[in-house]
Amino acid sequence: MSVIASARQQWLANPRRDLLAGTVVALALIPEAIAFSIIAGVDPAVGLYASFVIAVTIAFVGGRPAMISAATGAMALLMVTLVRDHGLEYLFAASILCGVFQIIIGLLKLGRYIRFVSRSVMTGFVNSLAILIFLAQMPELIGANWQTFALVGAALAIIYGFPRLTKAVPSPLVAIVLISGFVMMTGLDVRTVGDMGQMPSSLPIFHLPAIPLTWETLIIIAPVSATLAFVGLLESLLTANLIDDLTDTPSDKDRETRGQGIANILSPLFGGMAGCAMIGQSIINVTSGARGRLSTLWAGLFLLFLILVLQDWVARIPMAALVAVMIMVSIGTFDWGSVLKLRSTPFQSSIVMIATTATVVATHDLSKGVVLGVILSAVFFMRKVGKTVVVEEIETPEDGVLRYRVSGQLFFASADVFAAAFEHHGSPRRVQIDMTDAHLWDLTGVAAVDKVVFRYRKQGAEVEVIGMNADGQTLVERVGRHDKSHLPVGLSL
């Protein structure tokens, strides 16, 4: 596909749906950006400016069309201590350094390794996000009056019922407009977006962080920046995987990694904080029909238009309508099949999924849950692969001669199984070990071969290892501990 054709596909394949979906996203972004600013301990303008700058930037430089990036709760939680102890200017500097780290990671092409995150971890990640999105709506419902609950119910009825009439307009947008109009006409006493905090009234301006450029400053911000970079990329790349699955289209993980870095450098230069991909807003965007970059660009631009030009009207939008949208996102995000199929799913996969979900929900930290899930997946994988090495004794008509055939993967997890599979009694004159169907991976595997060879040598036997591939042979020659000067009567490769 030519560059022009690719650009047309990514930007103008379905502009009407992209613009409508981006409108819904922009409306839903406002209360969340304000809430995340409050979490971080900064003015609401910081989160709103960040959401505008990041969304617009990532529309051009990101690797996943239709994915929404902005200020997020996961990142905001990591900023609390820095803002409290050192102030907003240090947060701006930490956000810039976070972007630099992410660009370096992108240039090293490390983003592609997100594919090593197993499906079970992905399911746990998605389910935990769905639960957290739902729980985040509880403050708006706990202690609310009956009118709020009625409005949420009515909005949900519109969201799920309107598509039966037509899908030309995203039902969440219809719900927001209708519920807002009803509240404005009746004057119901319910919480509105304006109750969340004061919105800015001017365009963001260019601003360099006012901090001393010293080694002490770097020591203060570097740990926070590194954590922000890791958590931001983890959430962004996992969200990209999810959108890949939902749209059945690929994304460029390395480009996305670099794009997140560029966006996080520009955001603080215009008064915003670091951010990353938002799973909830991305789901809203895609389920509303968006597939192109135009939706992300419009979400950012329309967000700025809303807070600067229409802020009086936006402030009157009832939170109940936006809560209903997020509840819809929560229900649609959760993988209900993963629960229904727990009995038929392999036990180890279920453990990984449940552990990931429980850890994220308990800690409200995506990185802890995903890292735990990846570690559990690796442990279970190594245990499984470690049992796949097979040593078979081949019958031979010659007395005093033992022949073995080895198949499978020989590395640190299977080394003990390999060594224990040989009989070390009797007095064989000669031992032949055929490793044609085996692969030697690491130092522990070499040590296991040494162990078997030395035991037979102590019994006075000649040992011959045959069929080892070139990589394994090179590894043995480099780090093997056996006496290579005795290869003709000992180990031959």
Tab-separated table of C-alpha atoms in Angstrom:
chain	number	residue	atom	x	y	z
A	1	MET	CA	0.000	0.000	0.000
A	2	SER	CA	1.405	3.427	-0.945
A	3	VAL	CA	2.035	6.133	1.643
A	4	ILE	CA	-0.862	8.231	0.338
A	5	ALA	CA	-3.244	5.281	0.318
A	6	SER	CA	-2.171	4.302	3.846
A	7	ALA	CA	-2.660	7.860	5.116
A	8	ARG	CA	-6.093	8.039	3.494
A	9	GLN	CA	-7.054	4.741	5.129
A	10	GLN	CA	-5.891	5.859	8.555
A	11	TRP	CA	-7.403	9.346	8.411
A	12	LEU	CA	-10.353	9.459	6.045
A	13	ALA	CA	-11.780	5.943	5.767
A	14	ASN	CA	-14.946	6.932	7.662
A	15	PRO	CA	-14.752	10.559	8.834
A	16	ARG	CA	-18.370	10.821	9.984
A	17	ARG	CA	-18.076	7.934	12.441
A	18	ASP	CA	-14.665	9.146	13.597
A	19	LEU	CA	-15.982	12.643	14.322
A	20	LEU	CA	-19.058	11.386	16.167
A	21	ALA	CA	-17.029	8.931	18.228
A	22	GLY	CA	-14.437	11.599	19.040
A	23	THR	CA	-17.250	13.862	20.263
A	24	VAL	CA	-18.402	11.238	22.758
A	25	VAL	CA	-14.841	10.706	23.943
A	26	ALA	CA	-14.250	14.439	24.446
A	27	LEU	CA	-17.356	14.755	26.618
A	28	ALA	CA	-16.341	11.758	28.717
A	29	LEU	CA	-12.749	13.020	29.033
A	30	ILE	CA	-13.592	16.204	30.916
A	31	PRO	CA	-14.689	14.789	34.310
A	32	GLU	CA	-11.975	12.142	34.218
A	33	ALA	CA	-9.213	14.645	33.446
A	34	ILE	CA	-10.423	16.842	36.304
A	35	ALA	CA	-10.610	13.854	38.659
A	36	PHE	CA	-7.093	12.689	37.750
A	37	SER	CA	-5.774	16.220	38.347
A	38	ILE	CA	-7.305	16.179	41.807
A	39	ILE	CA	-5.701	12.781	42.488
A	40	ALA	CA	-2.279	14.122	41.479
A	41	GLY	CA	-2.784	17.204	43.637
A	42	VAL	CA	-2.708	19.742	40.799
A	43	ASP	CA	-5.114	22.260	39.262
A	44	PRO	CA	-7.794	20.743	36.930
A	45	ALA	CA	-6.265	22.724	34.060
A	46	VAL	CA	-3.153	20.500	34.204
A	47	GLY	CA	-5.147	17.346	33.435
A	48	LEU	CA	-7.335	19.029	30.827
A	49	TYR	CA	-4.391	20.606	28.993
A	50	ALA	CA	-2.549	17.271	29.124
A	51	SER	CA	-5.521	15.446	27.623
A	52	PHE	CA	-5.746	17.957	24.773
A	53	VAL	CA	-2.025	17.984	23.940
A	54	ILE	CA	-1.511	14.223	24.268
A	55	ALA	CA	-4.594	13.301	22.224
A	56	VAL	CA	-3.712	15.692	19.387
A	57	THR	CA	-0.052	14.636	19.362
A	58	ILE	CA	-0.664	10.895	19.499
A	59	ALA	CA	-3.127	11.175	16.605
A	60	PHE	CA	-0.143	11.972	14.385
A	61	VAL	CA	2.750	10.050	15.942
A	62	GLY	CA	1.053	7.067	17.614
A	63	GLY	CA	1.157	3.530	16.274
A	64	ARG	CA	-2.458	2.533	16.970
A	65	PRO	CA	-5.190	4.419	15.067
A	66	ALA	CA	-8.386	5.142	17.055
A	67	MET	CA	-6.695	4.637	20.439
A	68	ILE	CA	-7.180	7.502	22.901
A	69	SER	CA	-4.316	8.762	25.048
A	70	ALA	CA	-4.649	11.462	27.697
A	71	ALA	CA	-4.137	12.097	31.417
A	72	THR	CA	-4.830	8.853	33.314
A	73	GLY	CA	-5.427	7.700	36.863
A	74	ALA	CA	-2.612	5.153	36.742
A	75	MET	CA	-0.100	7.922	36.007
A	76	ALA	CA	-1.696	10.425	38.391
A	77	LEU	CA	-1.256	8.090	41.352
A	78	LEU	CA	2.505	8.024	40.732
A	79	MET	CA	2.740	11.825	40.818
A	80	VAL	CA	1.224	12.478	44.243
A	81	THR	CA	4.411	12.342	46.319
A	82	LEU	CA	6.496	14.367	43.844
A	83	VAL	CA	3.903	17.151	43.650
A	84	ARG	CA	3.436	17.209	47.417
A	85	ASP	CA	7.159	17.314	48.235
A	86	HIS	CA	8.565	19.405	45.390
A	87	GLY	CA	5.742	21.157	43.552
A	88	LEU	CA	4.236	21.360	40.077
A	89	GLU	CA	7.384	22.478	38.249
A	90	TYR	CA	9.159	19.268	39.224
A	91	LEU	CA	6.184	17.319	37.880
A	92	PHE	CA	6.591	19.071	34.524
A	93	ALA	CA	10.294	18.159	34.484
A	94	ALA	CA	9.596	14.545	35.473
A	95	SER	CA	7.012	14.286	32.692
A	96	ILE	CA	9.531	15.494	30.106
A	97	LEU	CA	12.147	12.999	31.317
A	98	CYS	CA	9.471	10.268	31.215
A	99	GLY	CA	8.950	11.082	27.531
A	100	VAL	CA	12.693	10.933	26.881
A	101	PHE	CA	12.864	7.470	28.475
A	102	GLN	CA	9.954	6.287	26.332
A	103	ILE	CA	11.528	7.576	23.112
A	104	ILE	CA	14.754	5.723	23.976
A	105	ILE	CA	12.777	2.542	24.582
A	106	GLY	CA	11.051	3.070	21.239
A	107	LEU	CA	14.332	3.635	19.403
A	108	LEU	CA	15.659	0.400	20.922
A	109	LYS	CA	12.542	-1.287	19.490
A	110	LEU	CA	11.579	-2.827	22.821
A	111	GLY	CA	7.865	-2.132	22.418
A	112	ARG	CA	7.394	-5.212	20.254
A	113	TYR	CA	8.199	-7.456	23.221
A	114	ILE	CA	4.751	-6.803	24.624
A	115	ARG	CA	3.824	-9.908	22.643
A	116	PHE	CA	5.400	-11.977	25.394
A	117	VAL	CA	2.531	-11.005	27.679
A	118	SER	CA	0.315	-14.093	27.680
A	119	ARG	CA	-3.366	-14.163	26.836
A	120	SER	CA	-4.165	-14.995	30.484
A	121	VAL	CA	-2.371	-11.830	31.655
A	122	MET	CA	-4.179	-9.800	28.994
A	123	THR	CA	-7.523	-11.169	30.185
A	124	GLY	CA	-6.647	-10.358	33.789
A	125	PHE	CA	-5.567	-6.845	32.758
A	126	VAL	CA	-8.809	-6.221	30.873
A	127	ASN	CA	-11.014	-7.610	33.647
A	128	SER	CA	-9.242	-5.616	36.343
A	129	LEU	CA	-9.593	-2.406	34.316
A	130	ALA	CA	-13.292	-3.109	33.862
A	131	ILE	CA	-13.704	-3.547	37.621
A	132	LEU	CA	-11.710	-0.388	38.387
A	133	ILE	CA	-13.738	1.627	35.867
A	134	PHE	CA	-16.936	0.463	37.575
A	135	LEU	CA	-15.620	1.144	41.080
A	136	ALA	CA	-14.535	4.635	39.992
A	137	GLN	CA	-18.210	5.479	39.418
A	138	MET	CA	-19.230	4.564	42.962
A	139	PRO	CA	-18.444	7.964	44.524
A	140	GLU	CA	-21.067	9.439	42.176
A	141	LEU	CA	-23.668	6.878	43.281
A	142	ILE	CA	-23.040	6.287	46.978
A	143	GLY	CA	-25.306	8.636	48.914
A	144	ALA	CA	-26.867	10.049	45.744
A	145	ASN	CA	-30.564	10.913	45.564
A	146	TRP	CA	-33.079	8.773	43.733
A	147	GLN	CA	-33.131	11.143	40.773
A	148	THR	CA	-29.472	10.315	40.072
A	149	PHE	CA	-30.189	6.600	39.970
A	150	ALA	CA	-33.191	7.201	37.729
A	151	LEU	CA	-31.073	9.243	35.323
A	152	VAL	CA	-28.355	6.566	35.234
A	153	GLY	CA	-31.004	3.928	34.496
A	154	ALA	CA	-32.556	6.048	31.767
A	155	ALA	CA	-29.167	6.738	30.200
A	156	LEU	CA	-28.310	3.025	30.186
A	157	ALA	CA	-31.679	2.267	28.567
A	158	ILE	CA	-30.879	4.773	25.810
A	159	ILE	CA	-27.331	3.442	25.363
A	160	TYR	CA	-28.480	-0.143	24.901
A	161	GLY	CA	-31.854	0.559	23.256
A	162	PHE	CA	-31.077	3.287	20.720
A	163	PRO	CA	-28.906	1.042	18.461
A	164	ARG	CA	-32.054	-1.014	17.758
A	165	LEU	CA	-33.505	2.057	16.044
A	166	THR	CA	-30.356	3.209	14.258
A	167	LYS	CA	-26.598	2.966	14.540
A	168	ALA	CA	-25.965	6.118	12.540
A	169	VAL	CA	-25.235	8.061	15.728
A	170	PRO	CA	-23.344	6.595	18.739
A	171	SER	CA	-25.872	5.815	21.445
A	172	PRO	CA	-23.665	7.174	24.285
A	173	LEU	CA	-23.722	10.598	22.577
A	174	VAL	CA	-27.507	10.423	22.289
A	175	ALA	CA	-27.770	9.492	25.964
A	176	ILE	CA	-25.558	12.406	27.071
A	177	VAL	CA	-27.500	14.931	24.970
A	178	LEU	CA	-30.979	13.710	25.982
A	179	ILE	CA	-30.239	13.323	29.694
A	180	SER	CA	-28.471	16.705	29.787
A	181	GLY	CA	-31.401	18.381	28.019
A	182	PHE	CA	-33.885	16.818	30.423
A	183	VAL	CA	-31.938	17.960	33.497
A	184	MET	CA	-31.525	21.491	32.136
A	185	MET	CA	-35.253	21.783	31.396
A	186	THR	CA	-36.457	20.330	34.694
A	187	GLY	CA	-33.779	21.790	36.938
A	188	LEU	CA	-33.204	18.528	38.812
A	189	ASP	CA	-30.844	18.762	41.769
A	190	VAL	CA	-28.076	16.366	40.666
A	191	ARG	CA	-24.285	16.607	40.457
A	192	THR	CA	-22.928	18.080	37.247
A	193	VAL	CA	-19.537	18.348	35.560
A	194	GLY	CA	-19.193	21.852	36.988
A	195	ASP	CA	-19.191	20.388	40.493
A	196	MET	CA	-15.997	18.458	39.677
A	197	GLY	CA	-13.810	21.576	39.528
A	198	GLN	CA	-13.123	24.841	37.736
A	199	MET	CA	-12.225	24.520	34.068
A	200	PRO	CA	-9.537	26.737	32.468
A	201	SER	CA	-10.592	29.757	30.414
A	202	SER	CA	-7.486	30.327	28.271
A	203	LEU	CA	-5.387	28.463	25.740
A	204	PRO	CA	-2.370	26.551	27.046
A	205	ILE	CA	0.863	28.500	26.627
A	206	PHE	CA	4.436	27.313	26.151
A	207	HIS	CA	6.259	26.940	29.448
A	208	LEU	CA	9.654	25.525	30.402
A	209	PRO	CA	9.861	23.947	33.883
A	210	ALA	CA	11.286	26.449	36.366
A	211	ILE	CA	13.687	24.123	38.166
A	212	PRO	CA	17.428	24.157	38.824
A	213	LEU	CA	19.333	22.102	36.251
A	214	THR	CA	21.423	20.227	38.801
A	215	TRP	CA	22.380	16.651	39.628
A	216	GLU	CA	20.153	16.852	42.720
A	217	THR	CA	17.156	17.656	40.531
A	218	LEU	CA	17.869	14.653	38.329
A	219	ILE	CA	18.110	12.400	41.400
A	220	ILE	CA	14.692	13.657	42.511
A	221	ILE	CA	12.835	13.255	39.227
A	222	ALA	CA	14.581	10.282	37.567
A	223	PRO	CA	12.989	7.495	39.691
A	224	VAL	CA	9.519	9.001	39.213
A	225	SER	CA	10.120	9.465	35.484
A	226	ALA	CA	11.299	5.879	35.028
A	227	THR	CA	8.227	4.555	36.844
A	228	LEU	CA	5.914	6.792	34.827
A	229	ALA	CA	7.572	5.625	31.594
A	230	PHE	CA	7.178	1.944	32.499
A	231	VAL	CA	3.577	2.157	33.710
A	232	GLY	CA	2.572	4.409	30.817
A	233	LEU	CA	4.022	2.103	28.179
A	234	LEU	CA	2.615	-0.981	29.856
A	235	GLU	CA	-0.916	0.402	29.867
A	236	SER	CA	-0.567	1.862	26.368
A	237	LEU	CA	0.787	-1.275	24.719
A	238	LEU	CA	-1.683	-3.579	26.457
A	239	THR	CA	-4.512	-1.267	25.414
A	240	ALA	CA	-3.136	-1.306	21.861
A	241	ASN	CA	-3.275	-5.109	21.923
A	242	LEU	CA	-6.885	-4.962	23.060
A	243	ILE	CA	-7.859	-2.509	20.306
A	244	ASP	CA	-5.983	-4.693	17.802
A	245	ASP	CA	-8.243	-7.580	18.784
A	246	LEU	CA	-11.434	-5.509	18.761
A	247	THR	CA	-10.775	-4.044	15.313
A	248	ASP	CA	-8.907	-7.027	13.847
A	249	THR	CA	-6.151	-4.685	12.665
A	250	PRO	CA	-2.436	-4.522	13.559
A	251	SER	CA	-0.571	-1.698	15.264
A	252	ASP	CA	3.059	-0.602	15.346
A	253	LYS	CA	4.150	-1.052	18.971
A	254	ASP	CA	7.555	0.589	18.506
A	255	ARG	CA	5.993	3.629	16.849
A	256	GLU	CA	3.427	3.787	19.647
A	257	THR	CA	6.232	3.695	22.210
A	258	ARG	CA	8.023	6.600	20.530
A	259	GLY	CA	4.745	8.457	20.067
A	260	GLN	CA	3.906	8.222	23.760
A	261	GLY	CA	7.317	9.684	24.511
A	262	ILE	CA	6.846	12.602	22.110
A	263	ALA	CA	3.393	13.350	23.570
A	264	ASN	CA	4.718	13.255	27.129
A	265	ILE	CA	7.471	15.731	26.255
A	266	LEU	CA	5.039	18.185	24.620
A	267	SER	CA	2.343	17.929	27.305
A	268	PRO	CA	4.335	19.535	30.179
A	269	LEU	CA	5.693	22.179	27.811
A	270	PHE	CA	2.080	23.400	27.526
A	271	GLY	CA	1.087	23.044	31.160
A	272	GLY	CA	0.037	19.381	31.202
A	273	MET	CA	1.210	16.250	32.975
A	274	ALA	CA	2.371	12.920	31.566
A	275	GLY	CA	-0.278	10.516	30.349
A	276	CYS	CA	-0.809	7.310	28.406
A	277	ALA	CA	-3.485	5.330	26.572
A	278	MET	CA	-6.896	5.143	28.245
A	279	ILE	CA	-8.608	1.799	27.971
A	280	GLY	CA	-12.052	3.156	28.860
A	281	GLN	CA	-11.995	6.045	26.397
A	282	SER	CA	-10.445	3.850	23.718
A	283	ILE	CA	-13.271	1.339	24.138
A	284	ILE	CA	-15.825	4.158	23.898
A	285	ASN	CA	-14.158	5.382	20.730
A	286	VAL	CA	-13.994	2.006	19.005
A	287	THR	CA	-17.466	0.821	20.045
A	288	SER	CA	-18.841	4.142	18.779
A	289	GLY	CA	-17.534	3.244	15.336
A	290	ALA	CA	-14.140	4.973	15.193
A	291	ARG	CA	-11.328	3.298	13.290
A	292	GLY	CA	-9.061	6.155	12.211
A	293	ARG	CA	-6.677	8.772	13.576
A	294	LEU	CA	-9.216	11.515	12.912
A	295	SER	CA	-11.237	10.340	15.932
A	296	THR	CA	-8.290	10.835	18.272
A	297	LEU	CA	-7.417	14.225	16.791
A	298	TRP	CA	-11.012	15.409	17.000
A	299	ALA	CA	-11.361	14.175	20.586
A	300	GLY	CA	-8.457	16.424	21.595
A	301	LEU	CA	-9.545	19.436	19.553
A	302	PHE	CA	-13.205	19.206	20.584
A	303	LEU	CA	-12.143	18.810	24.219
A	304	LEU	CA	-10.346	22.163	24.015
A	305	PHE	CA	-13.368	23.710	22.278
A	306	LEU	CA	-15.663	22.423	25.019
A	307	ILE	CA	-13.627	23.757	27.931
A	308	LEU	CA	-12.879	27.151	26.359
A	309	VAL	CA	-16.015	28.001	24.354
A	310	LEU	CA	-18.811	25.816	25.709
A	311	GLN	CA	-17.672	25.433	29.292
A	312	ASP	CA	-20.877	26.973	30.683
A	313	TRP	CA	-22.922	24.341	28.883
A	314	VAL	CA	-20.480	21.536	29.625
A	315	ALA	CA	-20.555	22.414	33.321
A	316	ARG	CA	-24.291	21.627	33.321
A	317	ILE	CA	-23.925	18.078	31.967
A	318	PRO	CA	-25.169	15.729	34.716
A	319	MET	CA	-22.573	13.285	35.992
A	320	ALA	CA	-25.266	10.597	35.880
A	321	ALA	CA	-25.095	10.546	32.069
A	322	LEU	CA	-21.317	10.134	32.062
A	323	VAL	CA	-21.497	7.516	34.827
A	324	ALA	CA	-23.871	5.504	32.637
A	325	VAL	CA	-21.415	5.698	29.734
A	326	MET	CA	-18.579	4.435	31.916
A	327	ILE	CA	-20.751	1.631	33.314
A	328	MET	CA	-21.437	0.614	29.711
A	329	VAL	CA	-17.695	0.625	29.083
A	330	SER	CA	-17.101	-1.479	32.188
A	331	ILE	CA	-19.682	-4.080	31.183
A	332	GLY	CA	-18.401	-4.208	27.615
A	333	THR	CA	-14.753	-4.404	28.645
A	334	PHE	CA	-15.059	-7.278	31.108
A	335	ASP	CA	-14.425	-10.664	29.506
A	336	TRP	CA	-17.443	-12.558	30.825
A	337	GLY	CA	-16.418	-15.664	28.913
A	338	SER	CA	-13.260	-15.931	31.019
A	339	VAL	CA	-15.451	-16.472	34.090
A	340	LEU	CA	-17.910	-18.826	32.415
A	341	LYS	CA	-15.059	-20.970	31.072
A	342	LEU	CA	-13.022	-21.199	34.283
A	343	ARG	CA	-13.729	-24.935	34.622
A	344	SER	CA	-12.685	-25.739	31.077
A	345	THR	CA	-9.650	-23.403	31.017
A	346	PRO	CA	-6.291	-24.933	32.019
A	347	PHE	CA	-5.793	-24.500	35.766
A	348	GLN	CA	-2.516	-22.608	35.433
A	349	SER	CA	-4.013	-20.122	32.962
A	350	SER	CA	-6.904	-19.459	35.340
A	351	ILE	CA	-4.479	-18.850	38.215
A	352	VAL	CA	-2.561	-16.293	36.140
A	353	MET	CA	-5.732	-14.493	35.100
A	354	ILE	CA	-7.217	-14.384	38.611
A	355	ALA	CA	-3.913	-13.325	40.206
A	356	THR	CA	-3.486	-10.493	37.693
A	357	THR	CA	-7.036	-9.260	38.190
A	358	ALA	CA	-6.951	-9.485	41.993
A	359	THR	CA	-3.588	-7.725	42.285
A	360	VAL	CA	-4.569	-4.797	40.062
A	361	VAL	CA	-7.911	-4.329	41.829
A	362	ALA	CA	-6.315	-4.593	45.293
A	363	THR	CA	-3.413	-2.228	44.600
A	364	HIS	CA	-4.956	-0.003	41.884
A	365	ASP	CA	-1.572	-0.467	40.213
A	366	LEU	CA	-1.602	-1.975	36.730
A	367	SER	CA	2.131	-2.603	36.706
A	368	LYS	CA	2.093	-4.779	39.849
A	369	GLY	CA	-0.680	-7.007	38.514
A	370	VAL	CA	0.760	-7.382	35.032
A	371	VAL	CA	4.302	-8.019	36.282
A	372	LEU	CA	2.994	-10.675	38.686
A	373	GLY	CA	1.008	-12.263	35.858
A	374	VAL	CA	4.030	-12.314	33.541
A	375	ILE	CA	6.190	-13.895	36.267
A	376	LEU	CA	3.569	-16.565	37.004
A	377	SER	CA	3.195	-17.289	33.287
A	378	ALA	CA	6.967	-17.661	32.947
A	379	VAL	CA	7.172	-19.974	35.971
A	380	PHE	CA	4.351	-22.199	34.719
A	381	PHE	CA	5.844	-22.225	31.233
A	382	MET	CA	9.280	-23.230	32.499
A	383	ARG	CA	7.793	-25.981	34.651
A	384	LYS	CA	5.922	-27.311	31.659
A	385	VAL	CA	8.845	-27.062	29.246
A	386	GLY	CA	11.206	-28.445	31.876
A	387	LYS	CA	9.337	-31.734	31.754
A	388	THR	CA	9.544	-32.061	27.995
A	389	VAL	CA	13.158	-33.286	27.867
A	390	VAL	CA	13.081	-37.045	27.315
A	391	VAL	CA	15.988	-39.485	27.643
A	392	GLU	CA	15.464	-42.928	26.119
A	393	GLU	CA	17.806	-45.887	26.401
A	394	ILE	CA	18.332	-47.606	23.047
A	395	GLU	CA	18.749	-51.349	23.082
A	396	THR	CA	22.176	-52.565	21.907
A	397	PRO	CA	23.451	-56.114	21.283
A	398	GLU	CA	26.889	-55.201	22.594
A	399	ASP	CA	27.650	-55.896	26.238
A	400	GLY	CA	29.032	-52.950	28.155
A	401	VAL	CA	27.707	-50.375	25.696
A	402	LEU	CA	24.916	-47.924	26.583
A	403	ARG	CA	23.179	-45.737	24.030
A	404	TYR	CA	20.754	-42.930	24.839
A	405	ARG	CA	18.577	-40.688	22.672
A	406	VAL	CA	17.731	-37.226	24.078
A	407	SER	CA	14.860	-35.093	22.774
A	408	GLY	CA	13.430	-31.780	23.949
A	409	GLN	CA	14.790	-28.553	25.398
A	410	LEU	CA	17.774	-28.703	27.756
A	411	PHE	CA	18.071	-25.559	29.919
A	412	PHE	CA	18.006	-24.600	33.580
A	413	ALA	CA	14.431	-25.795	34.163
A	414	SER	CA	15.002	-29.245	32.627
A	415	ALA	CA	18.643	-29.878	33.627
A	416	ASP	CA	17.804	-31.927	36.724
A	417	VAL	CA	15.338	-34.084	34.784
A	418	PHE	CA	18.022	-34.698	32.151
A	419	ALA	CA	20.738	-35.678	34.636
A	420	ALA	CA	18.439	-37.948	36.654
A	421	ALA	CA	17.355	-39.855	33.544
A	422	PHE	CA	20.737	-41.620	33.141
A	423	GLU	CA	21.626	-44.788	34.991
A	424	HIS	CA	24.915	-44.419	36.801
A	425	HIS	CA	25.513	-47.937	37.984
A	426	GLY	CA	27.223	-50.908	36.431
A	427	SER	CA	30.488	-50.704	34.523
A	428	PRO	CA	29.810	-49.761	30.894
A	429	ARG	CA	32.804	-49.629	28.584
A	430	ARG	CA	31.282	-47.051	26.310
A	431	VAL	CA	28.361	-44.604	26.462
A	432	GLN	CA	26.829	-42.817	23.484
A	433	ILE	CA	24.421	-39.900	23.955
A	434	ASP	CA	22.531	-38.820	20.831
A	435	MET	CA	21.288	-35.213	21.076
A	436	THR	CA	20.085	-34.840	17.489
A	437	ASP	CA	16.527	-34.127	18.664
A	438	ALA	CA	17.541	-31.935	21.596
A	439	HIS	CA	18.498	-28.284	21.907
A	440	LEU	CA	21.020	-27.012	24.436
A	441	TRP	CA	20.156	-23.480	25.567
A	442	ASP	CA	22.210	-22.242	28.512
A	443	LEU	CA	25.043	-22.733	31.024
A	444	THR	CA	22.920	-24.923	33.275
A	445	GLY	CA	22.275	-27.247	30.361
A	446	VAL	CA	26.034	-27.444	29.666
A	447	ALA	CA	26.644	-28.201	33.346
A	448	ALA	CA	24.111	-31.037	33.152
A	449	VAL	CA	25.954	-32.564	30.180
A	450	ASP	CA	29.251	-32.203	32.074
A	451	LYS	CA	27.715	-33.886	35.096
A	452	VAL	CA	26.608	-36.939	33.131
A	453	VAL	CA	29.927	-37.179	31.242
A	454	PHE	CA	32.054	-36.921	34.387
A	455	ARG	CA	30.037	-39.568	36.231
A	456	TYR	CA	30.522	-42.082	33.447
A	457	ARG	CA	34.203	-41.187	33.159
A	458	LYS	CA	34.689	-41.949	36.836
A	459	GLN	CA	33.494	-45.465	36.038
A	460	GLY	CA	36.165	-45.743	33.327
A	461	ALA	CA	33.767	-45.449	30.395
A	462	GLU	CA	34.355	-43.682	27.097
A	463	VAL	CA	31.629	-41.118	26.497
A	464	GLU	CA	30.529	-39.919	23.076
A	465	VAL	CA	27.999	-37.119	22.595
A	466	ILE	CA	26.709	-36.956	19.020
A	467	GLY	CA	24.201	-34.945	17.031
A	468	MET	CA	24.586	-31.702	18.972
A	469	ASN	CA	23.644	-28.694	16.858
A	470	ALA	CA	26.128	-25.917	16.068
A	471	ASP	CA	24.839	-23.522	18.746
A	472	GLY	CA	24.999	-26.165	21.445
A	473	GLN	CA	28.448	-27.304	20.347
A	474	THR	CA	29.767	-23.743	20.440
A	475	LEU	CA	28.311	-23.249	23.911
A	476	VAL	CA	29.962	-26.436	25.198
A	477	GLU	CA	33.314	-25.512	23.688
A	478	ARG	CA	33.171	-22.079	25.322
A	479	VAL	CA	31.974	-22.898	28.845
A	480	GLY	CA	32.102	-26.696	29.270
A	481	ARG	CA	34.194	-27.840	32.266
A	482	HIS	CA	35.205	-31.270	30.967
A	483	ASP	CA	38.822	-31.919	29.885
A	484	LYS	CA	38.718	-31.208	26.165
A	485	SER	CA	42.131	-32.801	25.677
A	486	HIS	CA	40.471	-36.166	26.231
A	487	LEU	CA	37.838	-35.826	23.549
A	488	PRO	CA	38.964	-38.931	21.643
A	489	VAL	CA	38.430	-41.127	24.700
A	490	GLY	CA	35.952	-38.960	26.539
A	491	LEU	CA	33.466	-36.489	25.126
A	492	SER	CA	33.441	-36.117	21.357
A	493	LEU	CA	31.485	-33.397	19.607
